CSV table of C-alpha atoms in Angstrom, one decimal:
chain,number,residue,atom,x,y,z
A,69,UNK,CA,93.6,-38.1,115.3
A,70,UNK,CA,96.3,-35.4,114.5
A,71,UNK,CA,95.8,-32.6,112.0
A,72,UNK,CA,98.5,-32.6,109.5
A,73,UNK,CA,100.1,-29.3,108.3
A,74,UNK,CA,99.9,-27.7,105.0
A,75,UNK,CA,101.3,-24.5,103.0
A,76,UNK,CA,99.5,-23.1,99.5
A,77,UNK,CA,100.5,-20.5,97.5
A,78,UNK,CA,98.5,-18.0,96.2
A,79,UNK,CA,99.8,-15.1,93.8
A,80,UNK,CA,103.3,-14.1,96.2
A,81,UNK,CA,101.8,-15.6,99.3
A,82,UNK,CA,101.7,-18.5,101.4
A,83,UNK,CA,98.8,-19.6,103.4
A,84,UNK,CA,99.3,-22.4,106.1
A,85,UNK,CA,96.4,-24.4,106.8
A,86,UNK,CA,95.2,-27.8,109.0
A,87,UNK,CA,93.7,-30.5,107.4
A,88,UNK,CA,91.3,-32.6,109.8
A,89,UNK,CA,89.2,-35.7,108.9
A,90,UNK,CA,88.9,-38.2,105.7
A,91,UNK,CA,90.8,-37.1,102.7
A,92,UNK,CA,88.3,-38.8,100.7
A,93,UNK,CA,85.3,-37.6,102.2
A,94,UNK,CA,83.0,-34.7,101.7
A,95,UNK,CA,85.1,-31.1,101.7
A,96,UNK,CA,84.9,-28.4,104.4
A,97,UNK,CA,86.6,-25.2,104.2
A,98,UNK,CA,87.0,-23.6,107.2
A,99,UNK,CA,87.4,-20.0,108.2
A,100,UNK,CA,88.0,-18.5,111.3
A,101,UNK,CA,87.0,-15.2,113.1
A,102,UNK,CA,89.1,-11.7,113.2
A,103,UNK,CA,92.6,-11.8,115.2
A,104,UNK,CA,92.2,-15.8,115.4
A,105,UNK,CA,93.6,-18.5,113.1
A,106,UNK,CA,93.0,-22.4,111.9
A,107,UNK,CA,93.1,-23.5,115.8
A,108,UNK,CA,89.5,-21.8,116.0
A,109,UNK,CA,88.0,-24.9,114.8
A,110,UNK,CA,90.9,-27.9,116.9
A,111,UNK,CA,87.8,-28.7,119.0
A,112,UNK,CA,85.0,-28.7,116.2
A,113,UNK,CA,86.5,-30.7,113.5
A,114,UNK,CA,87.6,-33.8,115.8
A,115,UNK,CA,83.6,-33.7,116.1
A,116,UNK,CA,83.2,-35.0,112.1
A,117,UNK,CA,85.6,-36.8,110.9
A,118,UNK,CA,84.4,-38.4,108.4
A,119,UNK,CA,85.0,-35.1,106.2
A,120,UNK,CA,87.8,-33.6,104.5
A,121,UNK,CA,88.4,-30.3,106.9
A,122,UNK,CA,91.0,-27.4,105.8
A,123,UNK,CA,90.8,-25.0,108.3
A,124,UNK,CA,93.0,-22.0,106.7
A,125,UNK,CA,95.1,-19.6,108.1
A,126,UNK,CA,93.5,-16.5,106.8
A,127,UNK,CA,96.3,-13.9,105.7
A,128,UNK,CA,97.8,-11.7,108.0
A,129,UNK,CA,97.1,-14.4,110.9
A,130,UNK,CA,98.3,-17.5,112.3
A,131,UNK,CA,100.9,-18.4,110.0
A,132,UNK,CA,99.9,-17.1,107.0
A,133,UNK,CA,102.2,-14.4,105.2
A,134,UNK,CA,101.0,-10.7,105.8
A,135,UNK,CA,100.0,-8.6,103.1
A,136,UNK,CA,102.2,-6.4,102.0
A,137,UNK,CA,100.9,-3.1,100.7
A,138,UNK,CA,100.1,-0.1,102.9
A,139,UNK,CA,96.4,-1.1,103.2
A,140,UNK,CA,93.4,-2.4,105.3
A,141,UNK,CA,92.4,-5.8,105.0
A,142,UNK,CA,88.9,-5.2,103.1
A,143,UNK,CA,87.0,-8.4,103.2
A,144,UNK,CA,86.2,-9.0,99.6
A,145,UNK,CA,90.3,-9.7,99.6
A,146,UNK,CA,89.2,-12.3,101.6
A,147,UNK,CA,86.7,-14.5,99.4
A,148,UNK,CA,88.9,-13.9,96.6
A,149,UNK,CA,91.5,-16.3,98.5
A,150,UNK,CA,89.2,-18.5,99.7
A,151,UNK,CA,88.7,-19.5,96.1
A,152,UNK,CA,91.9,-19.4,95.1
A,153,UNK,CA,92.7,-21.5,98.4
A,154,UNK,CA,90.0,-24.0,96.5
A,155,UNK,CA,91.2,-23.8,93.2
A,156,UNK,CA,95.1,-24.9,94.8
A,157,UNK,CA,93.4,-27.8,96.1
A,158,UNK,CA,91.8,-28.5,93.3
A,159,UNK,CA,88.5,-28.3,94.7
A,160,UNK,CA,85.4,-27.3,92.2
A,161,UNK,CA,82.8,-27.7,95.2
A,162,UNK,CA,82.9,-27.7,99.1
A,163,UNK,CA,81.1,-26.5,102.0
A,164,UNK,CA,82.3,-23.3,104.2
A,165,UNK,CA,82.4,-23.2,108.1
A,166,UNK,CA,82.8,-19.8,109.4
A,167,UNK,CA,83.0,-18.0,112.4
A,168,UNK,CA,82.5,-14.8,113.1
A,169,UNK,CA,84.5,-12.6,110.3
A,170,UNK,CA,85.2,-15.7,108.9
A,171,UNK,CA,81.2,-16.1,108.9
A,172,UNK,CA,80.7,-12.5,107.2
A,173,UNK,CA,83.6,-13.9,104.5
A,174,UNK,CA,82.0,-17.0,103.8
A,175,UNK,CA,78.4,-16.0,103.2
A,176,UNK,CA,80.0,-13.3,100.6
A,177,UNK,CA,81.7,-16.3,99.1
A,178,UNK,CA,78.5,-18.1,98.7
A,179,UNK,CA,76.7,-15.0,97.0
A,180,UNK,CA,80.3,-14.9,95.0
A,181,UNK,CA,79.7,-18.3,93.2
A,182,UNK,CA,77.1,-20.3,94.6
A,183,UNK,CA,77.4,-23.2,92.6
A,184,UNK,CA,80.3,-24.0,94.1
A,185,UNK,CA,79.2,-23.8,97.5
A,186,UNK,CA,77.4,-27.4,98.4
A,187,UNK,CA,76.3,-25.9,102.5
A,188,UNK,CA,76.6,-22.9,103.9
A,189,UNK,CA,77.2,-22.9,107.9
A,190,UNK,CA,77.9,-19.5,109.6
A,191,UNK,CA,78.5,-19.5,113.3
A,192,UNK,CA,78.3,-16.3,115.1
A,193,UNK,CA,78.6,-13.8,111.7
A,194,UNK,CA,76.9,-13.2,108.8
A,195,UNK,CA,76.3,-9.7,107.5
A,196,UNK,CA,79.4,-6.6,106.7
A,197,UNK,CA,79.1,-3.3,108.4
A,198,UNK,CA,77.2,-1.4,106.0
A,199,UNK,CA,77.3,2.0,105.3
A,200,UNK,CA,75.6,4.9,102.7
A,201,UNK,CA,76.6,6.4,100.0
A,202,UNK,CA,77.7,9.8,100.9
A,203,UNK,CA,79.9,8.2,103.9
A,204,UNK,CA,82.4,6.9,101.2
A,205,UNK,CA,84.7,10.0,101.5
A,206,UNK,CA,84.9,9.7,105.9
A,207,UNK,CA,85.3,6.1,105.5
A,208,UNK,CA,88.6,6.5,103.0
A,209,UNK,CA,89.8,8.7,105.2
A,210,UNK,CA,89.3,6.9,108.5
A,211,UNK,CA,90.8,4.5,107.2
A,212,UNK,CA,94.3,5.8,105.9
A,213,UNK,CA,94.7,7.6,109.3
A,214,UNK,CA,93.8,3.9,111.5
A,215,UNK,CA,96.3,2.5,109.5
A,216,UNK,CA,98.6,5.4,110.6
A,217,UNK,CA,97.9,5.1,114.2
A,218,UNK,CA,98.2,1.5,114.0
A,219,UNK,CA,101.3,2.0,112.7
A,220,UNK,CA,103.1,3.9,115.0
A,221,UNK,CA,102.0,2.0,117.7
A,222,UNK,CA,104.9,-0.3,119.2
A,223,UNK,CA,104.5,-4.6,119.1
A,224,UNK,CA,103.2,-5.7,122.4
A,225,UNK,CA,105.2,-7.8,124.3
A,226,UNK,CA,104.7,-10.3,127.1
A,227,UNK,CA,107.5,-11.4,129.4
A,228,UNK,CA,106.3,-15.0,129.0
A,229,UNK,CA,104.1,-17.6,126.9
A,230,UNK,CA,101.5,-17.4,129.4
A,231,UNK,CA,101.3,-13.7,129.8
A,232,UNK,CA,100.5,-13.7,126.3
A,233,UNK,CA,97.8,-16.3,126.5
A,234,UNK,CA,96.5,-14.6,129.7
A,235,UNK,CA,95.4,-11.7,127.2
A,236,UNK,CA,93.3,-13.6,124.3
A,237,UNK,CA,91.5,-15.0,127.6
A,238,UNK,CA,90.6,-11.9,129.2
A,239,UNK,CA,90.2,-10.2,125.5
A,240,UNK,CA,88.0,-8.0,123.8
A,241,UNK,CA,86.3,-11.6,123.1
A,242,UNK,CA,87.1,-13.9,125.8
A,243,UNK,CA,87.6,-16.9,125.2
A,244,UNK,CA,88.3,-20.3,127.5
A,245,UNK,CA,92.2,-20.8,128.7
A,246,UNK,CA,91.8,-24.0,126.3
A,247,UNK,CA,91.0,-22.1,123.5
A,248,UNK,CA,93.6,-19.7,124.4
A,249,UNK,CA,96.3,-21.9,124.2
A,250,UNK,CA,95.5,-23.5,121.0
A,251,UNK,CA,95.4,-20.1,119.2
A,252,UNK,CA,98.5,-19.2,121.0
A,253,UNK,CA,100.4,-22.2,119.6
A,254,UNK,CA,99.7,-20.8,115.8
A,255,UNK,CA,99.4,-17.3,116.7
A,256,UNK,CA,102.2,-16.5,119.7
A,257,UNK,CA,105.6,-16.4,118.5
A,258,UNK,CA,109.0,-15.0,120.4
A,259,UNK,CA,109.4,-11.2,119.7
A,260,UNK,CA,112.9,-9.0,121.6
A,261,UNK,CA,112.8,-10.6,124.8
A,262,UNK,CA,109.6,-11.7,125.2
A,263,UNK,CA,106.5,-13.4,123.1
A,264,UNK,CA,103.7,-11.3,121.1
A,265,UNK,CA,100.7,-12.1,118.9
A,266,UNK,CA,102.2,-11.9,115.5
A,267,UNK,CA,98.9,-10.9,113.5
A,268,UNK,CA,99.4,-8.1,110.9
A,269,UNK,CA,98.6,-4.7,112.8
A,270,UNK,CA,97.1,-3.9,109.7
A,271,UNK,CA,94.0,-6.1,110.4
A,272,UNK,CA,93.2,-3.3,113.6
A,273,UNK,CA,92.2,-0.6,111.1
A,274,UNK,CA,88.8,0.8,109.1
A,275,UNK,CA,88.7,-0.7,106.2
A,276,UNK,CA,88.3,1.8,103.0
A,277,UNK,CA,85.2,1.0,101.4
A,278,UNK,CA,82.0,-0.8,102.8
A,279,UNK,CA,79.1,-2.7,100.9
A,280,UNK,CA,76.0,-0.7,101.1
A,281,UNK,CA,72.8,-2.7,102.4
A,282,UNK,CA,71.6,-2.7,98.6
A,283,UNK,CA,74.6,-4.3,97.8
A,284,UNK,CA,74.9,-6.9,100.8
A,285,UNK,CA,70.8,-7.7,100.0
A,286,UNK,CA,72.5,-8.5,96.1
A,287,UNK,CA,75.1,-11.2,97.6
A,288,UNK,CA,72.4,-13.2,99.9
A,289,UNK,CA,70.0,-12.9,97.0
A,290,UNK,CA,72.1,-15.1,94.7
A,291,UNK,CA,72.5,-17.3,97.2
A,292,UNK,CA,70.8,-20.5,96.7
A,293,UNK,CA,70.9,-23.2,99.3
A,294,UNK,CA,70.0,-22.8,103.2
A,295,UNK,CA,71.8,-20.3,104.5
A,296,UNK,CA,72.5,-21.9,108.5
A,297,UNK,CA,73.0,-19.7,111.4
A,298,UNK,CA,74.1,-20.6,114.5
A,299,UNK,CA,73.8,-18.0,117.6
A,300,UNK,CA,75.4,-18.3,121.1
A,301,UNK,CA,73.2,-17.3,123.2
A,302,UNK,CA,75.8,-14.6,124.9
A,303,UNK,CA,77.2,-14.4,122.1
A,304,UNK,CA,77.4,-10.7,120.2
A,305,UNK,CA,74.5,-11.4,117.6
A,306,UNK,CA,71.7,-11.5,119.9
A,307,UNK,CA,73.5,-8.0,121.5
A,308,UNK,CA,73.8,-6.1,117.6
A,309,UNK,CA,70.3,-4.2,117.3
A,310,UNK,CA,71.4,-3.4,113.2
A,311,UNK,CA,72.1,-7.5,112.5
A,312,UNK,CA,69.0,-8.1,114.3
A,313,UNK,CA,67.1,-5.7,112.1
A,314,UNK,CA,68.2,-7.2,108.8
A,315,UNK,CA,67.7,-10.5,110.2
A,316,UNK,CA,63.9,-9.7,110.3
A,317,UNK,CA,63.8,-8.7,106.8
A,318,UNK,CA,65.9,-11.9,105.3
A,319,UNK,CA,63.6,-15.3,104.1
A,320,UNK,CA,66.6,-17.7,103.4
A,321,UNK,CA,68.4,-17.8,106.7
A,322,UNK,CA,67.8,-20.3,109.4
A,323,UNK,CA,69.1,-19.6,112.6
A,324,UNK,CA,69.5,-21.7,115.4
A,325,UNK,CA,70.2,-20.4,119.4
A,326,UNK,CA,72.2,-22.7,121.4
A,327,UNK,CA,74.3,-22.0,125.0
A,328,UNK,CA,77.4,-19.8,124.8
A,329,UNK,CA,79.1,-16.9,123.8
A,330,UNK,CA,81.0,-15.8,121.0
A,331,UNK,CA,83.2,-18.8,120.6
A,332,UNK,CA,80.8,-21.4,121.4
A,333,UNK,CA,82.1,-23.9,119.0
A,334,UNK,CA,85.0,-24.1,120.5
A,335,UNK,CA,85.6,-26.0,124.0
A,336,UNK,CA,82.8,-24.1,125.4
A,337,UNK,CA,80.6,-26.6,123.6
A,338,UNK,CA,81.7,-28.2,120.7
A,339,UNK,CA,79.9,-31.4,121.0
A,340,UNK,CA,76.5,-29.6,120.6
A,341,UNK,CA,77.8,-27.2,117.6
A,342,UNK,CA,79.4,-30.4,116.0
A,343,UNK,CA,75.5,-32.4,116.0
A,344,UNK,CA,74.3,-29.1,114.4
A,345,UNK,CA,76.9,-28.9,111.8
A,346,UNK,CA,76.3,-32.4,111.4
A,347,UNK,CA,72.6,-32.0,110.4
A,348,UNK,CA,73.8,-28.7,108.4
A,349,UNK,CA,75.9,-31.1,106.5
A,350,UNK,CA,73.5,-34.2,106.1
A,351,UNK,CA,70.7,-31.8,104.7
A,352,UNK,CA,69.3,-32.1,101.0
């Protein structure tokens, strides 16, 4: 089965999305991780059919509009698009897939409105960075002059299709030459000459304001239902000593180890990811 292509509108933007599976069955938005797009989950959702995926194009990626101000792309931007991603499809309940910083987005979501959250499955992300009080004022300004460096810097190009896929496989995450390619075919796109990866530069810098960990312990305390966790096992959770430590203090939050790294759920090993969403989903 092929995905079929979709647009919404939200506000002045457009957001492209894939929709996977049974229109009429149960609903699954999906959200992907930082720098990737709706491709991150072409190996996953085959897996489950019988739902009703939409696997967005978060902004400023794949190909989803870019944001226009002069600004970093703070995450709470995010959940406010997922729902209004939702609301266009006229959806009063679903479930959320994420990975990565579409995990972080997702479980926000769920502490956003958690009655309209029916399961809650986060692979490979779940908490913010967090920071105090009295970092506020560094932070604002870290993050104006990111955005100016990023800014200035000139659009990499790659003298062919393959040179550009070549880099998202030997990436800060690597990631399989499969999996390459299928973010490439949402994310590459021909730039002067050559082909680049036409995310918004904007997504490379600090973002201005962080939740504190009072305030990230407020959003998982509303949250209701299991939250499920899935860990690659060379993946970066089990390598980030500060996620680890808030683990340890969190009662709600089952977490489950399985082979791979960071993007496990995709060809690395998507049929064992796809029987552990599957149980995520089936649960009461």
């Amino acid at each position: 089965m092929h995905p079929i292509e979709c647009e919404l509108i939200i506000g002045e933007m457009h957001f492209a999305a894939k929709h996977w599976g049974n229109p009429a069955g149960k609903k699954i938005l999906a959200l992907h991780g930082w720098l990737d797009n709706a491709a991150s989950f072409d190996f996953l959702a085959p897996q489950l059919l019988d739902y009703h995926w939409v696997c967005l194009d978060l902004a400023g990626q794949g190909k989803s509009d870019h944001r226009a101000h002069f600004g970093a792309y703070n995450i709470w931007q995010d959940v406010t698009e997922v729902f209004a991603a939702a609301d266009a499809l006229g959806w009063d309940t679903f479930s959320l897939v994420g990975h990565s910083r579409g995990a972080v987005i997702a479980a926000l979501a769920c502490g956003t409105f958690p009655e309209r959250i029916e399961h809650l499955a986060l692979i490979e992300g779940i908490a913010t960075f967090i920071s105090r009080d009295d970092e506020a004022p560094e932070l604002l300004a870290s993050a104006y002059l990111s955005l100016k460096t990023q800014a200035a810097r000139h659009q990499s190009i790659h003298p062919s299709l393959n040179a550009a896929i070549t880099t998202r496989v030997e990436g800060k995450f690597p990631v399989a030459l499969a999996d390459a390619q299928a973010l490439a075919a949402r994310g590459v796109e021909p730039f002067e000459g050559g082909y680049t990866w036409a995310y918004d530069y904007k997504l490379l810098a600090n973002s201005e304001v962080r939740f504190t960990l009072a305030q990230l312990n407020a959003f998982f305390a509303r949250i209701k239902q299991p939250v499920h966790l899935l860990i690659g096992e060379g993946g970066i959770i089990v390598q980030h000593a500060e996620v680890q430590a808030w683990l340890s203090t969190q009662t709600n939050i089952q977490q489950t180890h399985l082979p791979g790294g960071h993007h496990l759920h995709m060809s690395e090993n998507c049929p064992a990811v796809g029987k552990w969403l599957q149980d995520v989903l089936q649960a009461p």
